[in-house]
CSV table of C-alpha atoms and ligand atoms in Angstrom, one decimal:
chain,number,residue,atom,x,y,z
A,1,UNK,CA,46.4,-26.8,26.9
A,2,UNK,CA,43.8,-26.9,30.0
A,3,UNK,CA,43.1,-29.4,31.4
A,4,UNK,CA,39.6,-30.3,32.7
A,5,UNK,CA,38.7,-31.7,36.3
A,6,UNK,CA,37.0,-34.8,35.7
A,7,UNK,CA,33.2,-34.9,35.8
A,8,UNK,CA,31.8,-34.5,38.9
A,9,UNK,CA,27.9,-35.4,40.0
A,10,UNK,CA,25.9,-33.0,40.1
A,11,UNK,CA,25.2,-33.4,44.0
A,12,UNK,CA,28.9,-32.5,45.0
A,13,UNK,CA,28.6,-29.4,41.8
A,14,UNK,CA,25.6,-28.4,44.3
A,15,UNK,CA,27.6,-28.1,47.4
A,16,UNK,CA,29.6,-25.4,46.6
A,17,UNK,CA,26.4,-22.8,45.8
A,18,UNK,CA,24.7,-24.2,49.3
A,19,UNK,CA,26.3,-23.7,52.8
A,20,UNK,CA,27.4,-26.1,54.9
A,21,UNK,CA,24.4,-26.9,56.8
A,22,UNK,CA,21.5,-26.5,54.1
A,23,UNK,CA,24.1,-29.3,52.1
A,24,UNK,CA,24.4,-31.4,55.3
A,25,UNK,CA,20.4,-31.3,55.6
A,26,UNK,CA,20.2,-32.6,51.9
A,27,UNK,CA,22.5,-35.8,52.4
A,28,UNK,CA,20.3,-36.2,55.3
A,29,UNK,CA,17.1,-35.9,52.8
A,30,UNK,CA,19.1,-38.1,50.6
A,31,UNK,CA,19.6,-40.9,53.1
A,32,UNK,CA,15.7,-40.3,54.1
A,33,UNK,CA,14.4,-40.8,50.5
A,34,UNK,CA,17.1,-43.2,49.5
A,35,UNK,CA,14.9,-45.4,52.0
A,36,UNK,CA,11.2,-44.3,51.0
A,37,UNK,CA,8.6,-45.6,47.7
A,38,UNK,CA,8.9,-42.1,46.5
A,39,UNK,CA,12.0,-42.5,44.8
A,40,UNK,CA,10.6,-45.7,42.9
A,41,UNK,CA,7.0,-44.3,42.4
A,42,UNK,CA,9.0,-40.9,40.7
A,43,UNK,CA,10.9,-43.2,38.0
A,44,UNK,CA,7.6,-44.9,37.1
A,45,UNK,CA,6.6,-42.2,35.8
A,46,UNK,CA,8.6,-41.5,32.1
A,47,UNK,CA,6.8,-44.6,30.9
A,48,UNK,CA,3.3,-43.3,30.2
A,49,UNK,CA,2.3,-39.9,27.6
A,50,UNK,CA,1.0,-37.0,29.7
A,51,UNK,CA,-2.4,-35.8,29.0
A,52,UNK,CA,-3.1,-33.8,25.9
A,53,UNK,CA,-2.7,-29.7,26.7
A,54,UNK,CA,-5.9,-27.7,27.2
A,55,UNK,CA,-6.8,-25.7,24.4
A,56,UNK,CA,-6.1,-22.3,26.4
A,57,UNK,CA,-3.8,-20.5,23.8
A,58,UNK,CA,-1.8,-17.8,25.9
A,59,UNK,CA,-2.2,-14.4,23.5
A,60,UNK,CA,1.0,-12.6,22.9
A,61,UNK,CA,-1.0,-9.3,24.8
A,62,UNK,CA,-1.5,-11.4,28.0
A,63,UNK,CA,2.4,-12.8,28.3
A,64,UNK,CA,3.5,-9.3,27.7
A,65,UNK,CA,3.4,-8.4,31.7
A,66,UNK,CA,6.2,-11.3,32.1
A,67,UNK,CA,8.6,-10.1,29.4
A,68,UNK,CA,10.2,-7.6,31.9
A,69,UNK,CA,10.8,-7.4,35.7
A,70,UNK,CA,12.1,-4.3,37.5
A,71,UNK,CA,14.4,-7.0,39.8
A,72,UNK,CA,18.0,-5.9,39.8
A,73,UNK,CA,19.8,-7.6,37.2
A,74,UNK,CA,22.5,-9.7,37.5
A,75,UNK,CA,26.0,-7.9,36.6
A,76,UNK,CA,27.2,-8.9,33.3
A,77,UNK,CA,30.4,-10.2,34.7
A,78,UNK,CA,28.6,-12.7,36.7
A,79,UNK,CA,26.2,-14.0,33.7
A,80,UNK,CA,29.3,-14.5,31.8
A,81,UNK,CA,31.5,-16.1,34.1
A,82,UNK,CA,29.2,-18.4,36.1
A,83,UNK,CA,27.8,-21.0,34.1
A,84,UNK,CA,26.5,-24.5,33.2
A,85,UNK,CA,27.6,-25.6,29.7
A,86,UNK,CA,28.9,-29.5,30.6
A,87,UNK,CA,30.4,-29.1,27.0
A,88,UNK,CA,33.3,-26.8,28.4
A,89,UNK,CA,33.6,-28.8,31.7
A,90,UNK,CA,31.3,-29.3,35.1
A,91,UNK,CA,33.2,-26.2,36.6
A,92,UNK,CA,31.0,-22.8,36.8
A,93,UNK,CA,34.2,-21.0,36.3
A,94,UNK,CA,35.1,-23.6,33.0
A,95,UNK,CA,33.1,-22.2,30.0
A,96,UNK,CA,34.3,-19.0,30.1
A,97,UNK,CA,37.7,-19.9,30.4
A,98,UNK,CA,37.3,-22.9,27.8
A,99,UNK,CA,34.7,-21.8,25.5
A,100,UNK,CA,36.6,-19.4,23.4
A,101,UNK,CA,37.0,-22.3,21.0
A,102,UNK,CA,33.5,-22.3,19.9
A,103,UNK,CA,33.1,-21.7,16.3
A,104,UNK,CA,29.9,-19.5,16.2
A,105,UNK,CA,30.0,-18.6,12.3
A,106,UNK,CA,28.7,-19.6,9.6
A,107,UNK,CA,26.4,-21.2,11.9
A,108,UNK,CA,23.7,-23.6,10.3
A,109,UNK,CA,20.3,-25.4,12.1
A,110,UNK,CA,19.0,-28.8,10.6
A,111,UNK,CA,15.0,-28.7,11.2
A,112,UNK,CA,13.2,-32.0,10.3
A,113,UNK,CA,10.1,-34.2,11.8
A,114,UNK,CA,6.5,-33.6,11.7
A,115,UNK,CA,6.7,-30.0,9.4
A,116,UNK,CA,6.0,-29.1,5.9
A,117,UNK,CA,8.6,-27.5,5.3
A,118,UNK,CA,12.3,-29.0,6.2
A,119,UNK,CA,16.2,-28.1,5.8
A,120,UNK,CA,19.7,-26.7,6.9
A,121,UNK,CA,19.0,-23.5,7.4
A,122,UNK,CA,22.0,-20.5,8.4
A,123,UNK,CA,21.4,-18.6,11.4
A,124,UNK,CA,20.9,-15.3,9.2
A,125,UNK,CA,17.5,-17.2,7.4
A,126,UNK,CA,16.4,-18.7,10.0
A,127,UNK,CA,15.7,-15.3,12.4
A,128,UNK,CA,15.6,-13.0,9.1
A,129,UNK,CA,12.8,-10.3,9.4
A,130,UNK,CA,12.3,-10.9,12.8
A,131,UNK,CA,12.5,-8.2,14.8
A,132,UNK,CA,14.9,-8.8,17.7
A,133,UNK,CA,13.5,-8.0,20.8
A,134,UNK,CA,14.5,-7.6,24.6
A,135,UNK,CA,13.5,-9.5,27.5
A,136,UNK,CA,14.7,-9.2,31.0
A,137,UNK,CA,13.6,-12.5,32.2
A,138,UNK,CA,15.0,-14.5,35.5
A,139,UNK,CA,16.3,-17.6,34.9
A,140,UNK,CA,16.6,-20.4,37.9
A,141,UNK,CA,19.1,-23.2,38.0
A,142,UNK,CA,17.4,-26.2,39.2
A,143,UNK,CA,20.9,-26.2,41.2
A,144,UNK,CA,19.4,-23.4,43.5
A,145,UNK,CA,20.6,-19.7,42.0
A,146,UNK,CA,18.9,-17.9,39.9
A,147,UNK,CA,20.0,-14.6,37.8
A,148,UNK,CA,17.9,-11.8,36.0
A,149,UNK,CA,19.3,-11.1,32.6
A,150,UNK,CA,18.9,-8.7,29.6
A,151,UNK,CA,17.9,-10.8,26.8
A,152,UNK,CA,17.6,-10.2,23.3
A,153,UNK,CA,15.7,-13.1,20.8
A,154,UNK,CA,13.2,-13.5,18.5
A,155,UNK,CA,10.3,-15.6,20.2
A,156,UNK,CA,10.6,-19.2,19.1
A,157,UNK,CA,7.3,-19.7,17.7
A,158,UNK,CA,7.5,-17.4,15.3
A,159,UNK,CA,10.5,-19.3,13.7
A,160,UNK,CA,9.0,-22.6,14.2
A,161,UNK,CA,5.8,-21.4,12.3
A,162,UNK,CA,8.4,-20.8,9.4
A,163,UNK,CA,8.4,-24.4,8.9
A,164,UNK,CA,4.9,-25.2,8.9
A,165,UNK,CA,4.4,-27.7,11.7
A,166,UNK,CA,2.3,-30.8,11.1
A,167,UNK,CA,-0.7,-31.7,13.1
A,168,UNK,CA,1.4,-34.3,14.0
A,169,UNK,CA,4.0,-32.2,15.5
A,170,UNK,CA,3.3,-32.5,19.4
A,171,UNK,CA,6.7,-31.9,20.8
A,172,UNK,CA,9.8,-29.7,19.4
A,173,UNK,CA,13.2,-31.3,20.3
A,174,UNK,CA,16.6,-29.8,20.4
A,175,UNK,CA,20.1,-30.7,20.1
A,176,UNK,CA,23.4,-29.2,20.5
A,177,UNK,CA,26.6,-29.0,18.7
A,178,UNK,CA,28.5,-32.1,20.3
A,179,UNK,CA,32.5,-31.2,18.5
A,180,UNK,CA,35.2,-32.9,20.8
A,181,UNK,CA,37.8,-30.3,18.7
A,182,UNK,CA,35.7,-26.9,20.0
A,183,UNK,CA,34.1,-28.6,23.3
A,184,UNK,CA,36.9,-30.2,25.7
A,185,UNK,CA,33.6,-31.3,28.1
A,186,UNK,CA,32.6,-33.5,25.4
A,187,UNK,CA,35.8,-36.2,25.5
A,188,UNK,CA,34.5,-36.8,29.2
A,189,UNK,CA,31.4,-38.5,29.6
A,190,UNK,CA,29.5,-36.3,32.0
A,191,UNK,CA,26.4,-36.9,30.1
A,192,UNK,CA,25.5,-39.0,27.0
A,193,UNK,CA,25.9,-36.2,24.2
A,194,UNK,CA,24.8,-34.6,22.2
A,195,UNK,CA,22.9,-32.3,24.8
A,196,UNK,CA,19.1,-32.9,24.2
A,197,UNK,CA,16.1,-30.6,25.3
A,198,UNK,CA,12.4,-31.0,24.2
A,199,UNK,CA,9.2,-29.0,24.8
A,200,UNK,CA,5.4,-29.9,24.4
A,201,UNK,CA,4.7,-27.6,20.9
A,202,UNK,CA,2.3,-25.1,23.2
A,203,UNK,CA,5.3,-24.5,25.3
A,204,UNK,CA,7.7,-23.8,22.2
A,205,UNK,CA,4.9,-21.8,21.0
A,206,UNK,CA,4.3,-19.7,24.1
A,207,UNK,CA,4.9,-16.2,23.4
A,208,UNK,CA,7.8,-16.1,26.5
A,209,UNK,CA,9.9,-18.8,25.1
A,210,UNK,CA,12.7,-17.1,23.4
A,211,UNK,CA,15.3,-18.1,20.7
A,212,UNK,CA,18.3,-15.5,22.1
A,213,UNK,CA,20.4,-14.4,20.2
A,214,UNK,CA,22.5,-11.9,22.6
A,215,UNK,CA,22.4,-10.3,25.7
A,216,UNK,CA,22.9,-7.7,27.7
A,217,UNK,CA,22.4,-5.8,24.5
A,218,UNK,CA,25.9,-7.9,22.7
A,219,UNK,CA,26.2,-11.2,21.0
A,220,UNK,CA,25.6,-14.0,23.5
A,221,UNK,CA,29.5,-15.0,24.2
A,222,UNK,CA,30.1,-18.7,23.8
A,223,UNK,CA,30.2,-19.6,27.7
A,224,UNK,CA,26.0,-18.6,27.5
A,225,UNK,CA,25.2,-20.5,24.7
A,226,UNK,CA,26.3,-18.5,21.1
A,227,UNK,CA,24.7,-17.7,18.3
A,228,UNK,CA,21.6,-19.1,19.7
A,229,UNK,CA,20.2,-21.3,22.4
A,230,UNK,CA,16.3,-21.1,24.2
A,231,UNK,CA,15.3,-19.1,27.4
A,232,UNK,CA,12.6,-20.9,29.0
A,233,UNK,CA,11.9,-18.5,32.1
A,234,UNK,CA,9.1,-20.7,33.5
A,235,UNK,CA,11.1,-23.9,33.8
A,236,UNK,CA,14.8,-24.9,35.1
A,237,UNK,CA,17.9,-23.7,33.8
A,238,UNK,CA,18.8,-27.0,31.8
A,239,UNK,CA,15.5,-26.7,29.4
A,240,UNK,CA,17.3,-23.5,28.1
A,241,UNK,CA,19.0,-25.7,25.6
A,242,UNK,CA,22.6,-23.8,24.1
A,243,UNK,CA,24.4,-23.1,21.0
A,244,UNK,CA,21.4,-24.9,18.9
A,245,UNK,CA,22.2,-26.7,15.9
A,246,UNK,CA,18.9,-28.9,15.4
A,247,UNK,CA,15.0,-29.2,15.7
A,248,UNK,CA,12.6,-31.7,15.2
A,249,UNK,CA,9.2,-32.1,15.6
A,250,UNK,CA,8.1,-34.9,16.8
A,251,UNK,CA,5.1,-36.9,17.4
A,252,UNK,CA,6.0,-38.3,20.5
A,253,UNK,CA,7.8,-36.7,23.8
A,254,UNK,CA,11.3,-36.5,23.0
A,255,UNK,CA,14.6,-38.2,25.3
A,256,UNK,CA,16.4,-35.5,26.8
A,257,UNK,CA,19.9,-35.2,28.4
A,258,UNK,CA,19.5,-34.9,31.9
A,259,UNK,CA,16.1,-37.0,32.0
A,260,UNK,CA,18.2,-40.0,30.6
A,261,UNK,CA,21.0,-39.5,32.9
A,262,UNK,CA,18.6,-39.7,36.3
A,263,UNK,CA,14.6,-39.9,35.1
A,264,UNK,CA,14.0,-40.0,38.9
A,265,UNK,CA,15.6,-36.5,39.7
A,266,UNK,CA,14.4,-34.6,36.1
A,267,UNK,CA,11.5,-34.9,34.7
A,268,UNK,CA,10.4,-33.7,30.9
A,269,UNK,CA,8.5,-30.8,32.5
A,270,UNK,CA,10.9,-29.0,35.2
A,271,UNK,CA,8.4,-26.6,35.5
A,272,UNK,CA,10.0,-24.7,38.5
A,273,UNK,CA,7.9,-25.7,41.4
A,274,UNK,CA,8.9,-24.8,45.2
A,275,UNK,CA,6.3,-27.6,46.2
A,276,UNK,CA,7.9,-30.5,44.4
A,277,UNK,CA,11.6,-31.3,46.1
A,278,UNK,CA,14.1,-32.1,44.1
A,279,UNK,CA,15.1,-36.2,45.4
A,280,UNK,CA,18.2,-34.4,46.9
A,281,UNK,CA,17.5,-31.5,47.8
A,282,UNK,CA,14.4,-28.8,48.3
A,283,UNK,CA,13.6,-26.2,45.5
A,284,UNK,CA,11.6,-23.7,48.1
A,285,UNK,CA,13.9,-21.2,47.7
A,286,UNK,CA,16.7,-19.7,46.0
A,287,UNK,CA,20.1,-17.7,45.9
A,288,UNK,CA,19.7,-15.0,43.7
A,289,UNK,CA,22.8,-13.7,42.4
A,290,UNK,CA,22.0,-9.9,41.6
A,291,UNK,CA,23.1,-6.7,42.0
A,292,UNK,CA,26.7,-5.2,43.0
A,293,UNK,CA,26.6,-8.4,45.8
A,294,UNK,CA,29.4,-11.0,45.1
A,295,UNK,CA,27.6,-14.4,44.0
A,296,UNK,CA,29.3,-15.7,47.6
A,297,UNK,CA,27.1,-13.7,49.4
A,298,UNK,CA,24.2,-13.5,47.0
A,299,UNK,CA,20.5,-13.0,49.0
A,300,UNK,CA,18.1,-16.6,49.4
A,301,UNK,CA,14.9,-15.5,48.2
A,302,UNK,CA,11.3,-17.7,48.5
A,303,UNK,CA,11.4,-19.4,44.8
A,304,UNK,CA,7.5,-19.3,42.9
A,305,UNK,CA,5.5,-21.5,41.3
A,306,UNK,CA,6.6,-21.6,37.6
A,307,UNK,CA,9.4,-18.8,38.8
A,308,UNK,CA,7.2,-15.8,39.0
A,309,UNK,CA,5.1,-16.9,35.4
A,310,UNK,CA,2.0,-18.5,36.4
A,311,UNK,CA,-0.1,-15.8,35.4
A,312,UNK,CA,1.2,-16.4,31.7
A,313,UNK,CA,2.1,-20.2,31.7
A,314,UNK,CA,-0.1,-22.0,34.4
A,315,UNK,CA,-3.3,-22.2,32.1
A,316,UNK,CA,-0.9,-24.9,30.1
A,317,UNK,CA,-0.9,-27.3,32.6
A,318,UNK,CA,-4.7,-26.9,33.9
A,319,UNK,CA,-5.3,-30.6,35.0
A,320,UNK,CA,-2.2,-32.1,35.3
A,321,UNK,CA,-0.6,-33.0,38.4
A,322,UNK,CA,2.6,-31.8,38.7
A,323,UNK,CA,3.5,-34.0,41.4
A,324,UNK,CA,3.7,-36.7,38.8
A,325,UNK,CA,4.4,-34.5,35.7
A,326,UNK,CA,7.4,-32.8,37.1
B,1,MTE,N1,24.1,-27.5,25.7
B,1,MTE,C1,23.9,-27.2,26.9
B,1,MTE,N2,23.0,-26.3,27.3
B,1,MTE,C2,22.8,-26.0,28.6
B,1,MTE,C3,23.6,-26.5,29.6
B,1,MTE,C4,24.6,-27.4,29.2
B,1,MTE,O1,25.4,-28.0,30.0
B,1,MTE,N3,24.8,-27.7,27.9
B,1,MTE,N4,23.3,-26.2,30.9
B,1,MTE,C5,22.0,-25.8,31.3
B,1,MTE,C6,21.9,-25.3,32.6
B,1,MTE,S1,21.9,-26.4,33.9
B,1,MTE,C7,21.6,-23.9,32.9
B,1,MTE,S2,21.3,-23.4,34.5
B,1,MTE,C8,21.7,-22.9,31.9
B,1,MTE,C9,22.7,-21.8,32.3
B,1,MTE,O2,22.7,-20.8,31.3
B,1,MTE,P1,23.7,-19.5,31.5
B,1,MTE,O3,25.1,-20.1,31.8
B,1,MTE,O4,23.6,-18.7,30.3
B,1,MTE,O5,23.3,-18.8,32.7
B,1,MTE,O6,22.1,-23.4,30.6
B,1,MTE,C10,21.5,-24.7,30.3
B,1,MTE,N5,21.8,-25.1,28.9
B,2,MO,MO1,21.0,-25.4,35.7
């Protein structure tokens, strides 16, 4: 039986993907903000409802040009060996060594909230006659790396729409499997589980928001979120909620994991935005683990407003400052 390190915070889990002096610069930013209004002005902020999203629907024909890049892709071995599933421990290096004991089937979703038409569905219903599809999308930690990987999914709203949505339904929450038996992670405390993720409903509806099913042309192994978890390419890592066993829709913005654990570090949007720091550390740029390069020497790259997606996903947040709405 393995045993798990105990939880760590995330800013020491940060240290080992940042050298020495960029780290040393951050507790120095840390200290400096520590002691600034910023920090209280930020936490303010969860209280009120953002405003209402323009009605600028995105077609599926204009989000096409983001469902592929030419980018080297990150090696298979390093997508499934270098991840962030707290479930399986705070490690990188912990789900794929612990999460072999997932159970991925018979795999069933509860869907309930604001829709016509709820139930417990099994993974087979809920993506039947959907054709799978493949995205190459990148997808940036808000920890500072970021990885281009061979997806394959059905887009989210198209399963959504399955259960006729309310005009009520203004969010779309999400919740994963929490089992102590199949997830060691879960026994520690790290963060207050289940794992919960939300979108705004034009965000889940977006044509680039994928439910993924596999990658790199093979069943998503447990470590990256199997039989099905969301690929949100515009925002951090941590919206791309894994191994999905619930939705909602709901009238109101939903609580999620890592807002609840620090609301003045993650905000409900995590839009990826070099212009807006994270408290502890900056967001301009990134490591980009790709190629034949070992992750240890992988190449720090400029990091782009809504990662690269503007062109398909800005138009959704037309009016809104994102200083506030982060
Ligand atoms: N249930 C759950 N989903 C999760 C996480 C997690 O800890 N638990 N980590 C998130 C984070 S921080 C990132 S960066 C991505 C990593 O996905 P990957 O390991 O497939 O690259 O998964 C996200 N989804
Ligand atoms: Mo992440």
């Amino acid at each position: 039986m393995r045993t798990l390190r105990p939880f760590r915070p995330p800013a020491v889990a940060a240290s080992e993907i940042t050298d020495e002096a960029v780290y040393r610069d951050r507790r120095r930013l840390l200290a400096a903000l520590a002691a600034s209004p910023v920090l209280g002005a930020l936490s303010g902020c969860a209280e009120a409802e953002p405003p209402p999203p323009p009605r600028t629907p995105v077609s599926t024909a204009d989000a096409r040009a983001g469902f592929r890049t030419g980018e080297p892709l990150t090696r298979y071995e390093d997508v499934t060996s270098y991840n962030n599933f707290y479930e399986f421990g705070t490690g990188k290096d912990d789900p794929s060594k612990a999460a072999k004991t997932l159970r991925t089937s018979p795999w069933t979703v509860a869907v309930d909230g604001e829709c016509a038409r709820p139930g417990r569905i099994g993974l087979e219903d809920l993506v039947r006659g959907l054709a799978p599809q493949e995205r190459i999308y990148r997808l940036r930690c808000v920890e500072g790396w970021s990885m281009v990987i061979p997806w394959q999914g059905v887009p989210l709203g198209e399963v959504l729409r399955r259960f006729e949505p309310t005009a009520k339904a203004k969010y779309v929450a999400f919740t994963t499997l929490a089992d102590p038996q199949q997830m060691p992670g879960v026994r520690y405390r790290s963060i207050d589980w289940p794992y919960r993720e939300g979108l705004r409903i034009d965000e889940a509806m977006h044509p680039l928001t994928l439910l993924a099913t596999g990658l790199y042309g093979k069943p998503l192994p447990q470590q990256n979120g199997a039989p099905l978890r969301l690929v949100v390419p515009w925002k951090y890592g941590f919206k791309s909620i894994k191994s999905i066993v619930a939705i909602r829709f709901a009238e109101k913005m939903p609580a999620t994991a890592w807002n609840a654990l620090q609301p003045s570090e993650y905000g409900f949007f995590s839009n990826v935005n070099p212009d807006v720091d994270h408290p502890r550390w900056s967001q301009k740029t990134e490591r980009r683990i790709a190629g034949q390069a070992s992750k240890l020497f992988a190449e720090r790259i400029p990091t782009r407003p809504f990662n690269g997606y503007a062109e398909q996903v800005a138009s959704m947040y037309a009016g809104m400052d994102l200083r506030k709405w982060f």
